[in-house]
Amino acid sequence: MARHSIDLCGVWRFQPDVYGQGRSGNWFAEDFDRRFWLEAAVPITFDRCHVDLPNYEGRGWFATRFDVPADWRGRRVTLRFEGICARASVWVNGKAAGDIPDSYLPFDLSVGELVEYGKSNMLVVEVDNRRRKDEVPGECYGWRPVGGILREVVLTSSDPLRIEQVATTAAADGAFTATIEVANARASGERVSCEVLVIAPDGKDVLRRTSAVAAIAAGGGATLEVKGTVSAAALWSPQSPELYSVQVRLLSGAECVDERAVRVGFRTIATQGTKLTLNGKPIFLTGYNRHEDSPRTDMCPDRETTRRDLEMMKSAGCNFIRLCHYPHHPFELDLCDEMGLLAMGEIPLYWAGTTSEEPASEAIAAAAGRQLDRMIRRDRNHPSVIFWSVSNETMEGKPAVVELNRKLIDQAKGADPTRLAVHVSNCWNGGGDFANDDVCCLNGYPTWGAVGWGGQTVPDHAGATARFAKDLETFHQRYPGKPLLISEFGGTSLGGVTGGFLGEDVHAAVITSELAGIRQCAHACGATIWCWADHTWPGNTWMANMHISPFGAVTRTRRAKAAFYAAQKAFVAIQSQEHGRDAHATTTAQPQAAPEEPVAGWGVMMVRLHMNDIPQAILPEGYTLRGMRSGDQALWVDIWRDAEPFFPIGEDLFEAQFGLDTALWNRRCLLVFDPRGLAVATTSAWCNRNFLGQDYGQIHWVATRRAYQGKGLAKAMMTEACNRLAQWHTKAFLATQTKRVGAIRLYLDYGFVPLIQSADDERAWNAVRQNLAHAGLDRAYRV
């Protein structure tokens, strides 16, 4: 019987426990009355368990029932928690199953002797996210410490003789090693071996090896190893993320008693002087720091948002992501493997030494060491991971902190010598200790550092280029043989704000200036912006008690700010230079064939250079129009999914495009209802404060349900949207695709003309002319 799992996620019961009544009140007892506990859909944070629990730091109790198949009797049965915050205690059928001491990392509890087979069982979990000075993370950390059962809970059955761990190395020269830890909980000793099969991306078997036979005593364990070489291995890199499958079978005689499968990529990460190399070639890292935060799920898994984040980064010139400041969900690393994003894994040893307690107490050191070991064991098969980071911004003026960082770096190197071990420092400008680090990871904010973080003065971002370059060169003199990775830099902004400390324009200028300073340092091997998206952080008086960290290049709802576009421009140019080609160059050796038009058509822009003489059309009788309100987002998504022929529409696309200002929605986003009250169409009279360097209105996201197309709704919506834009703007634009011929005809009828900025635009509009005859096509606006 193979390994089997039962997903325990779903609707549980929840009860907050502010004053610690649960244990004395026997809330863990199997027969405790939980009828009036709240419903909670696990995985979930405390914040989502009740409308009045945001920022809650305390205890919370979760409970659910689960069935155990009768034929699991005699097998090893475990409960696996993929990640909680910050610590938990678990009971099964009223009996203690064990404690979970660490946040964000998986933990297995053996429950075979506690469950009743073929019957219903009670699972109770007490989660406590209060901060403690002797833990990791401790009392100080700069992200919201949301408590709860943050990730999946799974019940698993396996043979008592089982595979505990598969650790692989796959180097660029094709050398392959698999180290398999085996445990034996059977009543008798066993003789075992492991068969390992490596399968190439094209599905062909490229390596098959069987380990030597090992004898394992009852209750004991063994480590088996196989080695081999994959000739002409396809190398894993950001440009070509080739993945191999490794299948491992545990054999007792001829019987397969357990099996595991992992994915690997053949690649080698190393340093050569001040260069970082991947597969023997220098590489410059461009990317973002990313928190595991979603407006829909907080710190619980949001696979759709995670995938879209990484795809957006990749398309914007990124080849690297720092998974700050704690182990992220394994799904994110799976995506990095598949998409070709290099990654830094990090434990949450954050700001250690900032409070009055002993900064490197035995408890903190033990917790950090335990978490580092468990993170490496979980993630070491991912080819995307190239750095293990042991801490972030610790107080390196304290010798005990420096010593702790040194010990943890040594531990990481011992556990996995195939990757680079680092700590991330903000004490480097005149301090810090990097003697043990493979790469010096430096957090630097030369723009804001010039005036402090109070925001009282608009800082000199133009002067940041020279300051950053000088400081980095000075630091290089201390460690002349090590590469420098700028692990954090950047600024702040609020979406839609211009000028001042929180202006999008200032934020973009900061990114551009500081990145220019980094590029002037010949010893820098990468630049990582803090941070990808605005995220929640603990309530404090810093930055006027804002509840959200405004450092993101995109808003929390994933609307791109000006900083994103500034970084995209710079990152694409950097990667073009690093690969020895101009992104806009064309070869003269051989004429290039014109690319085929994409399925959705080429993207094109149209402009209306005045807001006079707007054609007037009214809705058919019985149809009504109103501005959108809070709660209408689902209607908007439903209309778009019905109308859109080309692109998938995500649940949170509306907020990503339009933000969270419901008053602005009501003025500028419009819904059309049929006589029965069904929402059937939508458009928006939006704005762009810097389109072609000016303030333009924008016709944005126009859609009509398929069954209602051809009824005259589109003209009436265009009239209403243009009339509204005329109140606030003197010009307007819109974006569309060349395959949307019907929409383009409507826009031409409403006075919009093609915007021509390049030869590519000319080619695209020529494709439209082949399918549409309209006088407006000849009145193009050329820039």
Short mmCIF file of C-alpha atoms in Angstrom, two decimals, residues 133-355:
data_model
loop_
_atom_site.label_atom_id
_atom_site.label_comp_id
_atom_site.label_asym_id
_atom_site.label_seq_id
_atom_site.Cartn_x
_atom_site.Cartn_y
_atom_site.Cartn_z
CA LYS A 133 11.89 37.64 23.13
CA ASP A 134 13.46 34.17 23.25
CA GLU A 135 12.02 32.94 19.93
CA VAL A 136 12.65 33.43 16.21
CA PRO A 137 11.09 35.74 15.20
CA GLY A 138 11.30 37.53 18.52
CA GLU A 139 9.73 40.69 19.83
CA CYS A 140 10.67 42.89 16.85
CA TYR A 141 9.79 42.21 13.27
CA GLY A 142 8.68 44.49 10.49
CA TRP A 143 5.79 42.57 8.97
CA ARG A 144 2.38 41.92 10.43
CA PRO A 145 2.67 38.89 12.76
CA VAL A 146 -0.67 37.43 11.71
CA GLY A 147 -1.50 34.33 13.72
CA GLY A 148 -3.40 31.29 12.59
CA ILE A 149 -3.12 28.05 10.69
CA LEU A 150 -1.52 29.71 7.69
CA ARG A 151 -1.01 26.74 5.40
CA GLU A 152 -2.33 23.27 4.66
CA VAL A 153 -3.04 20.50 7.18
CA VAL A 154 -2.73 16.94 5.88
CA LEU A 155 -3.20 13.49 7.42
CA THR A 156 -0.75 10.99 5.92
CA SER A 157 -0.40 7.23 6.01
CA SER A 158 2.84 5.41 5.15
CA ASP A 159 4.57 2.13 5.81
CA PRO A 160 6.48 2.15 9.12
CA LEU A 161 9.55 1.53 6.93
CA ARG A 162 9.73 4.78 5.03
CA ILE A 163 11.71 7.47 3.27
CA GLU A 164 12.23 10.45 5.58
CA GLN A 165 14.20 12.76 3.30
CA VAL A 166 15.56 12.94 -0.24
CA ALA A 167 18.42 15.41 -0.75
CA THR A 168 19.92 15.86 -4.19
CA THR A 169 22.77 17.69 -5.86
CA ALA A 170 22.76 18.23 -9.62
CA ALA A 171 25.76 20.15 -10.93
CA ALA A 172 26.35 21.84 -14.25
CA ASP A 173 28.82 19.13 -15.29
CA GLY A 174 26.06 16.51 -14.98
CA ALA A 175 27.26 15.08 -11.67
CA PHE A 176 24.27 13.82 -9.69
CA THR A 177 23.93 12.59 -6.11
CA ALA A 178 20.84 11.51 -4.19
CA THR A 179 21.09 11.04 -0.43
CA ILE A 180 18.09 9.24 1.06
CA GLU A 181 17.33 9.09 4.78
CA VAL A 182 15.34 5.98 5.73
CA ALA A 183 13.58 5.28 9.04
CA ASN A 184 12.34 1.91 10.29
CA ALA A 185 9.44 1.84 12.75
CA ARG A 186 8.69 -1.81 12.08
CA ALA A 187 9.04 -4.31 14.91
CA SER A 188 11.91 -6.10 13.19
CA GLY A 189 15.14 -5.18 11.47
CA GLU A 190 15.09 -4.81 7.70
CA ARG A 191 17.49 -4.91 4.77
CA VAL A 192 16.72 -2.14 2.29
CA SER A 193 17.99 -0.42 -0.82
CA CYS A 194 16.87 2.55 -2.88
CA GLU A 195 16.32 2.70 -6.62
CA VAL A 196 16.73 6.17 -8.17
CA LEU A 197 15.54 7.10 -11.66
CA VAL A 198 16.32 10.48 -13.29
CA ILE A 199 13.98 11.53 -16.11
CA ALA A 200 14.89 14.31 -18.55
CA PRO A 201 12.51 17.17 -19.51
CA ASP A 202 11.63 15.27 -22.70
CA GLY A 203 10.48 12.26 -20.66
CA LYS A 204 13.44 10.01 -21.39
CA ASP A 205 15.20 8.02 -18.64
CA VAL A 206 18.76 9.34 -18.41
CA LEU A 207 20.05 7.72 -15.22
CA ARG A 208 19.07 4.70 -13.14
CA ARG A 209 21.02 3.62 -10.08
CA THR A 210 20.37 1.40 -7.08
CA SER A 211 22.10 1.95 -3.75
CA ALA A 212 23.96 -0.65 -1.78
CA VAL A 213 21.83 -2.74 0.59
CA ALA A 214 21.73 -1.46 4.18
CA ALA A 215 20.61 -3.21 7.34
CA ILE A 216 18.34 -1.14 9.60
CA ALA A 217 17.48 -2.23 13.12
CA ALA A 218 13.94 -1.89 14.44
CA GLY A 219 13.42 1.71 15.47
CA GLY A 220 16.58 2.75 13.66
CA GLY A 221 17.54 4.53 10.50
CA ALA A 222 20.06 4.62 7.68
CA THR A 223 21.33 6.96 5.01
CA LEU A 224 21.61 5.57 1.48
CA GLU A 225 23.34 7.23 -1.43
CA VAL A 226 23.49 6.90 -5.19
CA LYS A 227 25.76 8.75 -7.57
CA GLY A 228 25.97 9.06 -11.31
CA THR A 229 26.49 11.41 -14.23
CA VAL A 230 23.91 12.66 -16.69
CA SER A 231 25.80 13.24 -19.91
CA ALA A 232 25.02 16.44 -21.81
CA ALA A 233 22.57 17.55 -19.13
CA ALA A 234 20.31 20.42 -20.16
CA LEU A 235 21.29 23.19 -17.76
CA TRP A 236 18.85 25.09 -15.58
CA SER A 237 19.06 28.90 -15.88
CA PRO A 238 16.69 31.89 -15.91
CA GLN A 239 16.74 31.77 -19.72
CA SER A 240 16.14 28.02 -19.88
CA PRO A 241 14.75 26.53 -16.65
CA GLU A 242 15.13 22.85 -17.57
CA LEU A 243 13.73 20.53 -14.89
CA TYR A 244 14.45 16.83 -14.40
CA SER A 245 12.25 14.47 -12.41
CA VAL A 246 13.87 12.21 -9.80
CA GLN A 247 11.88 9.18 -8.66
CA VAL A 248 13.06 7.33 -5.56
CA ARG A 249 11.75 3.87 -4.56
CA LEU A 250 12.52 2.26 -1.20
CA LEU A 251 12.90 -1.50 -1.60
CA SER A 252 12.69 -4.20 1.05
CA GLY A 253 13.85 -7.18 -0.95
CA ALA A 254 11.85 -6.87 -4.17
CA GLU A 255 8.95 -5.06 -2.51
CA CYS A 256 8.56 -1.28 -2.93
CA VAL A 257 7.44 0.00 0.47
CA ASP A 258 7.68 3.75 -0.13
CA GLU A 259 8.47 6.20 -2.89
CA ARG A 260 9.11 9.90 -3.33
CA ALA A 261 9.52 12.19 -6.34
CA VAL A 262 11.36 15.51 -6.51
CA ARG A 263 12.39 17.87 -9.31
CA VAL A 264 15.93 19.07 -9.87
CA GLY A 265 17.82 21.34 -12.21
CA PHE A 266 21.42 20.83 -13.24
CA ARG A 267 23.21 24.06 -12.40
CA THR A 268 26.14 25.37 -10.38
CA ILE A 269 26.20 28.64 -8.44
CA ALA A 270 29.57 30.03 -7.36
CA THR A 271 31.66 33.17 -6.97
CA GLN A 272 34.79 34.18 -8.87
CA GLY A 273 36.34 37.18 -7.19
CA THR A 274 33.64 39.84 -7.13
CA LYS A 275 31.56 38.06 -9.77
CA LEU A 276 28.61 35.79 -9.13
CA THR A 277 28.53 32.94 -11.63
CA LEU A 278 25.82 30.56 -12.75
CA ASN A 279 27.04 27.53 -14.69
CA GLY A 280 30.44 29.17 -14.95
CA LYS A 281 29.22 32.43 -16.48
CA PRO A 282 28.86 35.79 -14.68
CA ILE A 283 25.31 36.78 -13.85
CA PHE A 284 23.86 40.05 -12.55
CA LEU A 285 20.75 39.66 -10.40
CA THR A 286 17.81 42.01 -10.87
CA GLY A 287 14.70 41.53 -8.80
CA TYR A 288 12.52 42.26 -5.82
CA ASN A 289 12.02 41.41 -2.18
CA ARG A 290 8.59 39.83 -1.80
CA HIS A 291 6.47 39.30 1.28
CA GLU A 292 3.97 36.46 1.40
CA ASP A 293 0.97 38.80 1.61
CA SER A 294 -2.29 38.97 -0.32
CA PRO A 295 -5.30 41.28 0.07
CA ARG A 296 -7.50 38.19 -0.27
CA THR A 297 -5.78 35.80 2.13
CA ASP A 298 -3.21 37.80 4.14
CA MET A 299 -0.30 35.35 4.69
CA CYS A 300 -2.24 32.23 3.71
CA PRO A 301 -1.64 30.67 0.28
CA ASP A 302 -2.96 32.68 -2.66
CA ARG A 303 -1.69 30.73 -5.64
CA GLU A 304 -3.28 32.97 -8.23
CA THR A 305 -1.69 36.13 -6.82
CA THR A 306 1.67 34.41 -6.32
CA ARG A 307 1.77 33.17 -9.90
CA ARG A 308 0.75 36.55 -11.28
CA ASP A 309 3.36 38.32 -9.13
CA LEU A 310 6.16 36.13 -10.40
CA GLU A 311 5.01 36.30 -14.01
CA MET A 312 4.85 40.08 -13.76
CA MET A 313 8.36 40.22 -12.26
CA LYS A 314 9.77 37.91 -14.91
CA SER A 315 8.25 39.95 -17.74
CA ALA A 316 9.70 43.12 -16.19
CA GLY A 317 13.34 42.04 -16.46
CA CYS A 318 13.72 40.15 -13.16
CA ASN A 319 15.77 37.01 -12.73
CA PHE A 320 15.87 36.99 -8.90
CA ILE A 321 13.56 37.14 -5.90
CA ARG A 322 14.37 37.38 -2.22
CA LEU A 323 11.74 35.49 -0.23
CA CYS A 324 11.77 37.71 2.80
CA HIS A 325 11.93 37.30 5.76
CA TYR A 326 10.84 33.73 6.47
CA PRO A 327 10.42 30.46 4.56
CA HIS A 328 7.67 30.94 1.98
CA HIS A 329 5.18 28.35 0.83
CA PRO A 330 6.85 25.60 -1.29
CA PHE A 331 4.49 26.42 -4.17
CA GLU A 332 6.32 29.71 -4.66
CA LEU A 333 9.63 27.90 -5.05
CA ASP A 334 7.99 25.46 -7.48
CA LEU A 335 7.04 28.46 -9.61
CA CYS A 336 10.55 29.89 -9.37
CA ASP A 337 11.91 26.54 -10.57
CA GLU A 338 9.50 26.48 -13.51
CA MET A 339 9.81 30.13 -14.52
CA GLY A 340 13.55 30.59 -14.05
CA LEU A 341 13.66 32.95 -11.08
CA LEU A 342 16.70 32.59 -8.83
CA ALA A 343 15.77 32.83 -5.15
CA MET A 344 17.08 33.55 -1.66
CA GLY A 345 15.60 31.55 1.22
CA GLU A 346 15.69 33.16 4.66
CA ILE A 347 14.84 32.34 8.26
CA PRO A 348 13.04 34.97 10.38
CA LEU A 349 16.00 36.00 12.55
CA TYR A 350 15.07 39.66 12.21
CA TRP A 351 16.40 42.73 14.05
CA ALA A 352 18.03 40.48 16.67
CA GLY A 353 19.61 42.57 19.41
CA THR A 354 17.31 45.60 19.03
CA THR A 355 15.62 45.11 22.40
#
